[in-house]
Amino acid sequence: MTPNWITTTTERARSRRPVTWLTLIGVLLLPVVIGGILVAALYNPTERLDSLTAAVVNEDEPVTIDGQMVPLGRQLTAGLVEGSDDVDSNLTWTISNADDAAAGLADGTYAAVITIPENFSAAATSTQPGETPEQATIKVTTPPDSLIVDDAITSQVASVAASSMGTQLSQVYLENVFLGFTTLGDQLGTAADGATQLADGATQAADGAAQLPAGITQLADGNTQLSSGATQLADGAAQLSGGATSLADGAGQVAGGATSLQSGLTTIAGKTRDAAGGAQQLADGVNAGATQLEQTGLVPDELSGAAGASAQAAAGVLAIAQNCAASGAAQAYCDTLLTAAQGVDAAASGTSAGLTQFDTEATAQIAGQFREIGTNVSTLSGGLTQLAGGIDQSADGAGRLATGATGIQDGAGQLATGATGIQDGANGLASGATQLADGATQAASGATTLADGVAQLADGTATLATGLHTAADSLPSYTDQQATDLATVVADPVDADGAGSSLFGASAIPLLATLALWFGGLGTFIALQAVSRRALTSRKPSALLALRSYAPAAGIGALQGLLVAGVVQIAASYSWSEWWVFAGVSIVAGIAFAAVNQALVAVFGGAGRWISALVGVLTVATGIVSTVPGVLSSVAALMPTSAAYQGMVAALTSAGGLGAAFAGLVIWTLVSLAVTMLVVARRRTTSARALLKATPITA
């Protein structure tokens, strides 16, 4: 077979001019051009987002929190313009103002304008204590004539930026919340410990309060006894007051008698001193008379008088001596005085007798007697002097007795007054003790109530302590790092792992390749004849005639599949193992699409090309988004493009169904060829009238 066989055996559609290699090359390159344009324009557009220019208008007023300025509008602007640590900014951003941004939207300079309002920082930080929570918003404005995907891109970028800012703010807020849990748990633990101590103290207080009623009852009983004792004390004080008054009266009488006694003793002491002086004079006279008697032998008159006087004195002294004890003098002194008095009396008696017998006895004896009298009288004089001193002491004692009795009288009067005060105080004490006893009785009742209340307080405090411990144990505790890590996760709890940045995803290439190959098959039978014009006159079998028209289209379809796979590899750089499978599916799809388009044109003529175009549109409509109506999805699933699309997806991804796709494409190819053969067979029978009306140009 020579190369010219293709051009000579292939018929041009709607023209009898021969098919040239230029026609075949044009048909061959049609899907390549279509696929190349679609892939270049639509595949992975996010890598070329820098061609989009957007403006940022920051009208935000920073706020101050805890003395630190928080310019969230500036931070968001910087994030949009410069990107983040992980992702660079992919749009071309311009920091502008409202007027420039509006003008830029109008003349097409800006594809979008993002406006950060004045209250952005205030609203974003309104979660602070004491603030009214408010959601921060940003405004995205696009021109009314923007392209279909431009709005989605700018809106997505703004949403991602706002979401990232919100995540950061939420992370800070949640970090503070988690650290607050730790602080709250610590404080609740402290409060629980305090409540436990309070419960212990309340329990002890309850025990003490339970003992308090008994103690207060004892106090009431003691106060009752105190009242009774105070009453008895008042009675005794009254008696003491009466006795003290009587004592004062008696002491007054004693003081008066002692004063009289002192006066009498003083008088007696004077008389005694006079008697002592007289006795001394008498003694001196007796001694002088005795001396004279011894010298002259005559009894002087002094001795005769002295003898009488001695007798009188002796009688007086004897009376004094007998009353000596009553004067208060010492008993030994009184005995001596009595002895002397008795001696003087005897001597006086003897002297008187001696004087009467003077003539018969010797003068010397008389003189001796008189000397003895003088001596005794001198002794008597000394005793009288001592007696006078003793009487003086007695008088002094009587004076002191009078003074003491007066003091006793005064003290007894004061004692009576004090006893009266004691009586009054004891009466008041008795009254107060009675009132205290009544109050203590009431206090005992109140103490019982208090004991019950304190016991309830102890139970309630113990319950509180238990609850606080439970709360403290239930609250989580975090370190600063743990709080930061947890806040990071909670602020952005879900991450879409594996989600690509391509707007069309992994199915973009299969969809575009399927669409290119389908329109390539349609283009083939726009240029080539689907059913040979020689079918009516040819002697060859109908099947051979159908295959003879199909063979060039199948070859072109196979080459189209291979070329489209090559363009895809240049754009997407798949691994060779994936690409070989993809290329195989593309070649089989090109062959199958050629058979289907041949059958459509063979059956429906020009309308078949229109139907083929609808199939391509349906493929695009159902391959972009899954939200198409179910009827369209069901119809699209029955199309040959569905099998090719599923096979290419299975070749480039982990999706299954590669074998089913191959089987579907083969079935569509065989069915289409069978339909074409039937059409060829039908074209080989006609009427004479039809022959006369036949035109050089057929379908």
XYZ file of C-alpha atoms in Angstrom:
699
model
C 0.000 0.000 0.000
C 1.437 3.293 -1.109
C 1.113 6.510 0.902
C -1.140 7.896 -1.809
C -3.718 5.195 -0.990
C -5.086 7.281 1.853
C -5.636 10.357 -0.245
C -7.057 8.403 -3.208
C -9.403 6.105 -1.291
C -10.615 8.728 1.170
C -13.513 10.856 0.060
C -13.997 14.485 1.051
C -17.360 15.323 2.598
C -19.705 17.556 0.577
C -17.176 17.819 -2.243
C -15.780 15.572 -4.939
C -12.369 17.159 -4.738
C -9.744 14.701 -3.560
C -8.510 14.723 0.031
C -5.014 16.172 0.400
C -2.403 15.655 3.046
C -3.008 19.207 4.213
C -6.618 18.277 4.945
C -5.544 15.199 6.852
C -2.936 17.151 8.844
C -5.549 19.819 9.685
C -7.972 17.170 10.924
C -5.167 15.447 12.817
C -4.047 18.618 14.590
C -7.562 19.881 15.418
C -7.823 18.079 18.815
C -4.207 18.918 19.528
C -4.929 22.601 19.027
C -8.182 22.381 20.991
C -6.549 20.414 23.815
C -3.487 22.641 23.867
C -5.548 25.792 24.078
C -7.788 24.372 26.824
C -4.886 22.986 28.841
C -2.831 26.142 28.466
C -5.742 28.350 29.420
C -7.389 26.331 32.159
C -4.982 23.817 33.675
C -3.692 24.813 37.140
C -4.586 28.526 36.905
C -3.491 29.123 40.510
C 0.124 29.091 39.368
C -0.575 32.193 37.289
C -2.544 34.195 39.822
C 0.157 36.850 39.839
C -1.408 38.106 36.629
C -4.410 39.205 38.695
C -3.964 42.643 40.276
C -6.008 43.435 43.375
C -6.089 46.475 45.650
C -6.198 46.618 49.450
C -7.844 49.626 51.095
C -7.012 49.664 54.803
C -9.301 52.049 56.687
C -8.852 50.270 60.031
C -8.209 52.252 63.211
C -5.863 50.325 65.554
C -6.982 49.697 69.126
C -4.974 49.663 72.343
C -5.167 46.646 74.667
C -3.266 46.622 77.980
C -1.218 49.582 76.822
C -0.203 47.894 73.556
C -1.429 49.025 70.139
C -3.088 46.271 68.067
C -3.226 47.188 64.331
C -4.996 44.120 62.943
C -5.847 45.927 59.695
C -2.162 46.436 59.003
C -1.419 42.813 59.844
C -4.117 41.568 57.458
C -2.837 43.916 54.740
C 0.698 42.632 55.235
C -0.551 39.044 55.111
C -2.326 39.663 51.815
C 0.564 41.539 50.215
C 3.509 39.534 51.556
C 1.895 36.184 52.277
C 2.799 34.087 55.309
C 5.803 32.102 56.452
C 4.414 29.010 54.729
C 2.768 30.441 51.600
C 3.813 33.466 49.556
C 1.245 35.908 48.247
C 0.049 34.695 44.806
C -1.823 37.776 43.604
C -0.313 41.113 42.666
C -1.512 43.390 45.447
C -1.549 47.174 45.531
C -2.091 49.129 48.751
C -4.497 51.861 47.726
C -7.232 54.186 48.956
C -10.949 54.246 48.314
C -10.873 56.674 45.389
C -7.992 54.993 43.573
C -9.531 51.562 44.125
C -12.870 52.676 42.673
C -11.147 54.164 39.628
C -9.050 51.009 39.200
C -12.148 48.797 39.233
C -13.811 51.012 36.653
C -10.923 51.008 34.163
C -9.960 47.366 34.682
C -6.703 48.031 36.545
C -7.848 45.969 39.522
C -9.596 42.629 39.281
C -10.829 43.038 42.867
C -10.689 45.467 45.791
C -10.580 44.302 49.401
C -11.641 46.991 51.895
C -10.774 46.652 55.583
C -13.322 48.807 57.476
C -12.545 51.294 60.213
C -13.772 49.101 63.085
C -11.957 45.924 61.998
C -9.472 45.839 64.919
C -12.128 46.860 67.436
C -14.516 44.154 66.249
C -11.817 41.478 65.987
C -10.722 42.109 69.597
C -14.240 42.498 70.998
C -13.857 39.124 72.735
C -11.923 40.916 75.478
C -13.663 41.017 78.909
C -16.141 43.856 79.186
C -16.574 44.176 75.409
C -19.668 43.412 73.332
C -18.673 40.647 70.893
C -18.814 41.737 67.269
C -17.779 39.904 64.136
C -15.067 41.587 62.101
C -15.739 41.749 58.370
C -13.898 42.711 55.217
C -15.517 43.752 51.953
C -14.617 42.213 48.572
C -15.606 44.229 45.484
C -15.178 43.005 41.896
C -16.029 44.792 38.640
C -19.376 43.922 37.069
C -17.657 42.615 33.928
C -15.185 40.340 35.722
C -14.543 36.879 34.334
C -16.274 33.806 35.695
C -13.488 32.448 37.882
C -11.938 35.810 38.850
C -14.636 36.456 41.448
C -14.171 32.984 42.894
C -10.400 33.412 43.084
C -10.442 36.815 44.784
C -13.238 35.778 47.128
C -11.357 32.612 48.044
C -8.154 34.548 48.683
C -9.995 37.080 50.857
C -11.814 34.282 52.699
C -8.597 32.396 53.328
C -6.911 35.578 54.576
C -9.838 36.426 56.847
C -9.999 32.815 58.040
C -6.273 32.811 58.789
C -6.594 36.066 60.732
C -9.600 34.666 62.588
C -7.683 31.490 63.325
C -4.800 33.494 64.793
C -7.174 35.562 66.934
C -9.039 32.435 68.004
C -5.745 30.770 68.814
C -4.712 33.644 71.102
C -8.147 33.730 72.704
C -8.292 29.970 73.205
C -4.748 29.927 74.560
C -5.799 32.452 77.192
C -8.916 30.382 77.883
C -6.909 27.174 78.348
C -4.394 28.936 80.582
C -7.395 30.383 82.401
C -8.596 26.816 82.977
C -5.258 26.043 84.598
C -5.406 29.165 86.770
C -9.034 28.507 87.612
C -8.225 24.907 88.503
C -5.408 26.053 90.791
C -7.648 28.659 92.415
C -10.473 26.150 92.787
C -7.989 23.739 94.344
C -6.957 26.421 96.818
C -10.599 27.255 97.459
C -11.347 23.553 97.891
C -8.527 23.221 100.433
C -9.871 26.276 102.242
C -13.383 24.866 102.105
C -12.069 21.577 103.528
C -10.410 23.452 106.361
C -13.591 25.460 106.806
C -15.583 22.227 106.881
C -13.228 20.800 109.516
C -13.517 24.004 111.535
C -17.278 24.026 111.079
C -17.413 20.405 112.254
C -15.395 21.295 115.341
C -17.600 24.345 115.820
C -20.642 22.104 115.475
C -19.226 19.788 118.154
C -18.510 22.769 120.400
C -21.930 24.244 119.638
C -23.500 20.901 120.553
C -21.789 21.118 123.949
C -22.725 24.767 124.325
C -26.406 24.208 125.322
C -25.371 21.966 128.244
C -22.768 24.505 129.354
C -25.243 27.362 129.090
C -27.778 25.304 131.045
C -25.145 24.802 133.742
C -24.499 28.529 133.594
C -28.213 29.146 134.103
C -28.200 26.787 137.086
C -25.083 28.473 138.466
C -26.645 31.894 137.992
C -29.737 30.696 139.830
C -27.506 29.523 142.673
C -25.609 32.800 142.433
C -28.891 34.689 142.757
C -29.806 32.639 145.839
C -26.342 33.159 147.348
C -26.472 36.867 146.557
C -29.809 37.068 148.352
C -28.255 35.316 151.357
C -25.296 37.664 151.113
C -27.668 40.614 151.161
C -29.357 39.212 154.273
C -25.970 38.620 155.947
C -24.827 42.085 154.939
C -27.972 43.500 156.533
C -27.189 41.605 159.721
C -23.557 42.713 159.459
C -24.704 46.288 159.099
C -26.873 45.948 162.247
C -24.049 44.330 164.222
C -21.588 46.944 163.030
C -23.965 49.668 164.208
C -24.236 47.979 167.597
C -20.458 47.599 167.665
C -20.098 51.282 166.918
C -22.429 52.149 169.803
C -20.558 49.830 172.202
C -17.210 51.124 171.035
C -18.462 54.657 171.747
C -19.348 53.628 175.269
C -15.982 51.882 175.685
C -14.251 55.023 174.453
C -16.147 57.125 176.998
C -15.344 54.735 179.886
C -11.712 54.521 178.822
C -11.494 58.311 178.818
C -12.966 58.462 182.339
C -10.596 55.675 183.421
C -7.656 57.593 182.025
C -8.678 60.712 183.951
C -9.104 58.754 187.224
C -5.808 56.927 186.797
C -4.045 60.179 186.089
C -5.471 61.573 189.374
C -4.485 58.399 191.262
C -1.006 58.590 189.832
C -0.675 62.173 191.131
C -1.862 61.240 194.552
C 0.450 58.261 194.589
C 3.390 60.497 193.709
C 2.369 62.845 196.560
C 2.209 59.882 198.924
C 5.618 58.748 197.737
C 6.996 62.216 198.468
C 5.446 62.275 201.891
C 6.767 58.796 202.639
C 10.228 59.838 201.603
C 10.021 62.877 203.862
C 8.813 60.637 206.647
C 11.650 58.252 206.032
C 14.107 61.117 206.128
C 12.585 62.407 209.375
C 12.627 58.953 210.939
C 16.208 58.433 209.957
C 17.143 61.844 211.360
C 15.218 61.170 214.595
C 16.913 57.798 214.951
C 20.279 59.449 214.579
C 19.370 62.052 217.170
C 18.051 59.343 219.473
C 21.257 57.517 219.226
C 23.188 60.643 220.019
C 21.081 62.133 222.785
C 19.148 59.212 224.135
C 16.028 61.277 223.982
C 13.006 60.522 221.775
C 12.437 63.553 219.653
C 8.953 64.811 218.951
C 9.453 63.985 215.275
C 9.677 60.349 216.103
C 6.540 60.414 218.152
C 4.722 62.191 215.331
C 6.440 59.980 212.800
C 5.260 56.953 214.562
C 1.673 58.132 214.345
C 2.146 59.258 210.830
C 3.805 55.988 209.954
C 0.849 54.169 211.267
C -1.487 56.270 209.178
C 0.751 56.017 206.168
C 1.073 52.340 206.595
C -2.693 52.030 206.721
C -3.025 54.108 203.499
C -0.253 52.241 201.728
C -1.765 48.982 202.725
C -5.050 50.089 201.145
C -3.188 51.113 197.984
C -1.314 47.834 197.903
C -4.521 45.945 198.244
C -5.965 47.863 195.259
C -2.754 47.598 193.236
C -3.935 44.756 191.033
C -7.064 46.668 190.104
C -4.894 49.535 188.820
C -3.397 47.329 186.157
C 0.117 47.099 187.699
C 2.200 43.913 187.445
C 1.322 41.238 189.962
C 4.924 40.902 191.190
C 5.078 44.625 191.776
C 1.762 44.554 193.593
C 3.043 41.693 195.816
C 6.219 43.689 196.683
C 4.167 46.775 197.435
C 1.870 44.774 199.680
C 4.832 43.268 201.538
C 6.347 46.735 202.072
C 3.053 48.131 203.212
C 2.633 45.317 205.638
C 6.210 45.898 206.916
C 5.595 49.609 207.367
C 2.417 48.886 209.189
C 4.161 46.410 211.490
C 7.040 48.795 212.036
C 4.682 51.625 212.786
C 2.825 49.450 215.208
C 6.113 48.381 216.814
C 7.356 51.918 216.984
C 4.287 53.088 218.748
C 4.613 50.241 221.198
C 8.339 50.943 221.560
C 7.709 54.542 222.365
C 5.413 53.528 225.148
C 8.120 51.232 226.502
C 10.980 53.583 225.921
C 11.871 53.720 229.459
C 12.332 50.012 229.822
C 14.309 49.223 226.847
C 17.452 50.516 225.522
C 17.677 53.588 223.420
C 19.779 51.770 220.824
C 17.086 49.304 220.081
C 14.566 52.095 219.569
C 16.882 53.895 217.267
C 17.389 50.715 215.264
C 13.719 50.260 214.944
C 13.321 53.808 213.759
C 16.035 53.242 211.181
C 14.224 50.143 210.030
C 11.045 52.212 209.763
C 12.928 54.817 207.770
C 14.264 52.169 205.483
C 10.855 50.633 204.975
C 9.273 54.006 204.438
C 11.980 54.838 201.860
C 11.239 51.543 200.200
C 7.559 52.391 200.334
C 8.272 55.756 198.786
C 10.120 54.092 195.901
C 7.281 51.627 195.457
C 4.766 54.430 195.420
C 6.832 56.215 192.816
C 6.880 53.070 190.684
C 3.170 52.648 191.305
C 2.567 56.176 190.083
C 4.558 55.331 186.929
C 2.481 52.181 186.425
C -0.689 54.143 186.958
C 0.541 56.646 184.362
C 1.075 53.774 181.943
C -2.386 52.500 182.777
C -3.729 55.996 182.128
C -1.900 56.058 178.807
C -3.310 52.621 177.999
C -6.771 53.837 178.936
C -6.201 56.811 176.603
C -5.111 54.529 173.800
C -8.069 52.321 174.572
C -10.328 55.355 174.253
C -8.663 56.247 170.934
C -8.918 52.668 169.670
C -12.520 52.426 170.785
C -13.206 55.650 168.917
C -11.507 54.147 165.856
C -13.535 50.991 166.315
C -16.626 53.147 166.521
C -15.688 54.916 163.259
C -14.699 51.631 161.531
C -17.857 49.979 162.766
C -19.827 52.893 161.310
C -17.998 52.532 157.999
C -18.487 48.770 158.230
C -22.184 49.333 158.706
C -22.225 51.677 155.685
C -20.193 49.171 153.611
C -22.427 46.330 154.754
C -25.424 48.374 153.642
C -23.678 48.849 150.207
C -22.916 45.142 150.131
C -26.547 44.491 150.852
C -27.615 46.758 147.992
C -24.987 45.237 145.643
C -25.951 41.723 146.678
C -29.585 42.527 145.986
C -28.570 43.900 142.551
C -26.371 40.855 142.011
C -29.253 38.580 142.884
C -31.530 40.437 140.444
C -28.866 40.404 137.702
C -28.077 36.742 138.337
C -31.781 35.960 138.038
C -31.960 37.840 134.735
C -28.723 36.174 133.624
C -30.173 32.785 134.502
C -33.276 33.593 132.424
C -31.063 34.830 129.567
C -28.841 31.773 129.870
C -31.915 29.578 129.577
C -32.902 31.405 126.400
C -29.267 31.249 125.249
C -29.307 27.495 125.791
C -32.303 27.252 123.459
C -30.538 29.503 120.945
C -27.343 27.494 121.335
C -29.286 24.370 120.410
C -30.517 26.111 117.278
C -26.973 27.379 116.674
C -25.598 23.862 117.045
C -28.073 22.603 114.445
C -27.200 25.480 112.106
C -23.472 24.999 112.551
C -23.911 21.275 111.915
C -25.763 22.111 108.680
C -23.026 24.611 107.861
C -20.429 21.906 108.411
C -22.335 19.526 106.107
C -22.815 22.230 103.476
C -19.189 23.291 103.683
C -18.064 19.678 103.344
C -20.309 19.337 100.275
C -18.868 22.587 98.929
C -15.331 21.332 99.508
C -16.161 18.075 97.728
C -17.723 19.952 94.838
C -14.764 22.326 94.583
C -12.329 19.410 94.611
C -14.399 17.701 91.920
C -14.468 20.903 89.880
C -10.741 21.432 90.371
C -10.020 17.840 89.330
C -12.372 18.151 86.350
C -10.771 21.303 84.995
C -7.853 20.581 82.685
C -4.422 21.951 83.472
C -2.046 23.032 80.718
C 1.462 24.333 80.467
C 2.067 27.346 78.248
C 3.266 25.101 75.427
C 0.341 22.696 75.825
C -2.110 25.612 75.807
C -0.483 26.990 72.650
C -0.575 23.607 70.887
C -4.169 22.910 71.893
C -5.305 26.420 70.943
C -3.675 25.951 67.538
C -5.623 22.736 66.947
C -8.944 23.996 68.340
C -8.742 27.268 66.391
C -8.318 25.239 63.180
C -9.535 21.749 64.124
C -9.963 20.317 60.612
C -7.343 20.278 57.881
C -8.078 19.086 54.383
C -5.084 16.892 53.693
C -4.631 16.209 50.004
C -6.843 19.031 48.759
C -5.084 20.614 45.794
C -4.939 24.240 44.827
C -6.067 23.560 41.249
C -9.506 24.913 40.494
C -10.345 21.832 38.350
C -8.655 19.129 40.420
C -7.226 15.866 39.097
C -10.089 15.451 36.630
C -9.233 18.585 34.633
C -6.778 16.847 32.281
C -9.060 13.843 31.548
C -12.002 16.160 30.891
C -10.044 18.462 28.580
C -8.407 15.512 26.746
C -11.757 13.755 26.294
C -13.323 16.957 25.000
C -10.431 17.560 22.563
C -10.544 14.018 21.208
C -14.305 14.104 20.826
C -14.236 17.309 18.824
C -11.287 15.868 16.937
C -13.512 12.926 15.885
C -16.275 15.370 14.966
C -13.788 17.394 12.889
C -12.647 14.263 11.099
C -16.112 13.607 9.695
C -16.677 17.239 8.916
C -13.758 16.885 6.500
C -14.231 13.232 5.413
C -17.154 11.333 3.937
C -18.853 9.016 6.422
C -20.403 6.690 3.778
C -18.731 6.192 0.413
C -20.505 7.670 -2.578
C -19.622 4.507 -4.469
C -21.628 2.326 -2.117
C -24.457 2.006 -4.623
C -22.271 1.053 -7.587
C -19.447 -0.787 -5.839
C -19.250 -4.556 -5.954
C -17.467 -4.779 -2.621
C -19.282 -5.937 0.496
C -21.027 -3.311 2.648
C -18.803 -4.101 5.622
C -15.702 -3.521 3.564
C -17.069 -0.271 2.247
C -17.873 0.898 5.819
C -14.425 -0.091 7.069
C -12.804 1.564 4.066
C -14.368 4.924 5.121
C -13.575 4.238 8.811
C -9.951 3.168 8.472
C -8.486 6.632 7.731
C -10.606 8.176 10.542
C -9.479 5.463 12.972
C -5.859 6.108 12.098
C -6.329 9.825 12.505
C -8.123 9.199 15.868
C -5.252 7.046 17.127
C -2.710 9.698 16.145
C -4.915 12.374 17.730
C -4.971 10.400 21.006
C -1.209 10.017 20.981
C -0.647 13.722 20.207
C -3.122 14.877 22.861
C -1.370 12.609 25.402
C 1.913 14.221 24.396
C 0.528 17.735 24.939
C -0.807 16.679 28.329
C 2.571 15.278 29.350
C 4.253 18.544 28.387
C 1.795 20.507 30.543
C 1.412 18.169 33.529
C 4.624 16.097 33.597
C 3.082 12.834 34.772
C 5.195 9.828 35.615
C 5.889 7.611 32.588
C 3.997 4.707 34.066
C 0.888 6.860 34.397
C 1.387 8.497 31.001
C 1.657 5.236 29.059
C -1.676 4.089 30.411
C -3.173 7.510 29.747
C -1.796 7.485 26.219
C -3.277 4.040 25.637
C -6.706 5.195 26.787
C -6.380 8.320 24.617
C -5.534 6.249 21.505
C -8.432 3.857 22.094
C -10.722 6.837 22.750
C -9.629 8.513 19.488
C -10.398 5.308 17.555
C -13.770 4.890 19.307
C -14.771 8.534 18.846
C -14.034 8.227 15.110
C -16.409 5.236 14.874
C -19.177 6.984 16.837
C -18.982 10.228 14.845
C -18.985 8.208 11.576
C -22.143 6.441 12.673
C -23.851 9.704 13.708
C -23.119 11.334 10.359
C -24.028 8.161 8.487
C -27.387 7.862 10.203
C -28.396 11.520 10.624
C -26.339 13.294 8.006
C -25.634 16.928 8.920
C -27.838 16.603 12.018
C -25.423 13.950 13.242
C -22.690 16.563 13.457
C -25.099 18.758 15.460
C -25.814 15.832 17.807
C -22.067 15.269 18.185
C -21.612 18.900 19.166
C -24.368 18.470 21.820
C -22.537 15.431 23.188
C -19.394 17.568 23.565
C -21.343 20.307 25.336
C -22.990 17.734 27.636
C -19.560 16.326 28.437
C -18.303 19.754 29.473
C -21.449 20.586 31.442
C -21.419 17.364 33.485
C -17.650 17.185 33.924
C -17.053 20.535 35.665
C -19.263 20.308 38.750
C -21.325 17.604 40.441
C -24.331 19.817 41.036
C -25.808 19.356 37.546
C -29.349 17.944 37.329
C -29.581 14.211 37.702
C -31.148 13.736 34.255
C -28.156 15.321 32.537
C -25.758 13.238 34.610
C -27.673 10.063 33.699
C -27.628 10.889 29.989
C -23.930 11.845 30.077
C -23.086 8.541 31.743
C -24.426 6.708 28.668
C -22.239 8.670 26.249
C -18.969 7.275 24.834
C -17.182 10.313 26.300
C -18.036 9.013 29.778
C -16.094 5.773 29.216
C -13.082 7.696 27.862
C -13.198 10.168 30.766
C -13.430 7.412 33.391
C -10.551 5.532 31.778
C -8.293 8.584 31.745
C -9.141 9.368 35.377
C -8.348 5.767 36.319
C -5.039 6.031 34.429
C -3.920 9.199 36.264
C -5.374 8.569 39.723
C -6.077 5.722 42.116
C -9.675 5.498 40.915
C -10.740 2.112 39.524
C -12.665 1.272 36.358
C -9.850 1.195 33.814
C -10.914 -2.180 32.396
C -14.567 -1.136 32.226
C -13.528 2.011 30.348
C -11.615 0.010 27.763
C -14.519 -2.366 27.423
C -16.955 0.501 26.992
C -14.864 2.139 24.293
C -14.543 -1.150 22.413
C -18.295 -1.744 22.626
C -19.041 1.762 21.353
C -16.613 1.170 18.488
C -18.185 -2.138 17.448
C -21.734 -0.894 17.804
C -20.933 2.232 15.785
C -19.288 0.185 13.024
C -22.281 -2.130 12.908
C -24.619 0.853 12.571
C -22.453 2.294 9.815
C -22.486 -1.044 7.968
C -26.266 -1.140 8.161
C -26.431 2.380 6.760
C -24.049 1.401 3.919
C -26.147 -1.650 3.154
C -29.297 0.437 3.080
C -27.637 2.981 0.782
C -26.927 0.204 -1.736
C -30.625 -0.203 -2.529
C -32.609 2.575 -4.233
C -35.340 3.338 -6.758
C -35.062 4.672 -10.344
C -36.707 7.861 -9.279
C -34.092 8.313 -6.565
C -31.349 7.788 -9.073
C -32.762 10.500 -11.323
C -32.883 12.924 -8.374
C -29.426 12.030 -7.071
C -27.030 14.884 -6.921
C -23.283 14.831 -7.181
C -22.959 15.811 -3.540
C -24.442 13.498 -0.956
C -24.141 13.243 2.734
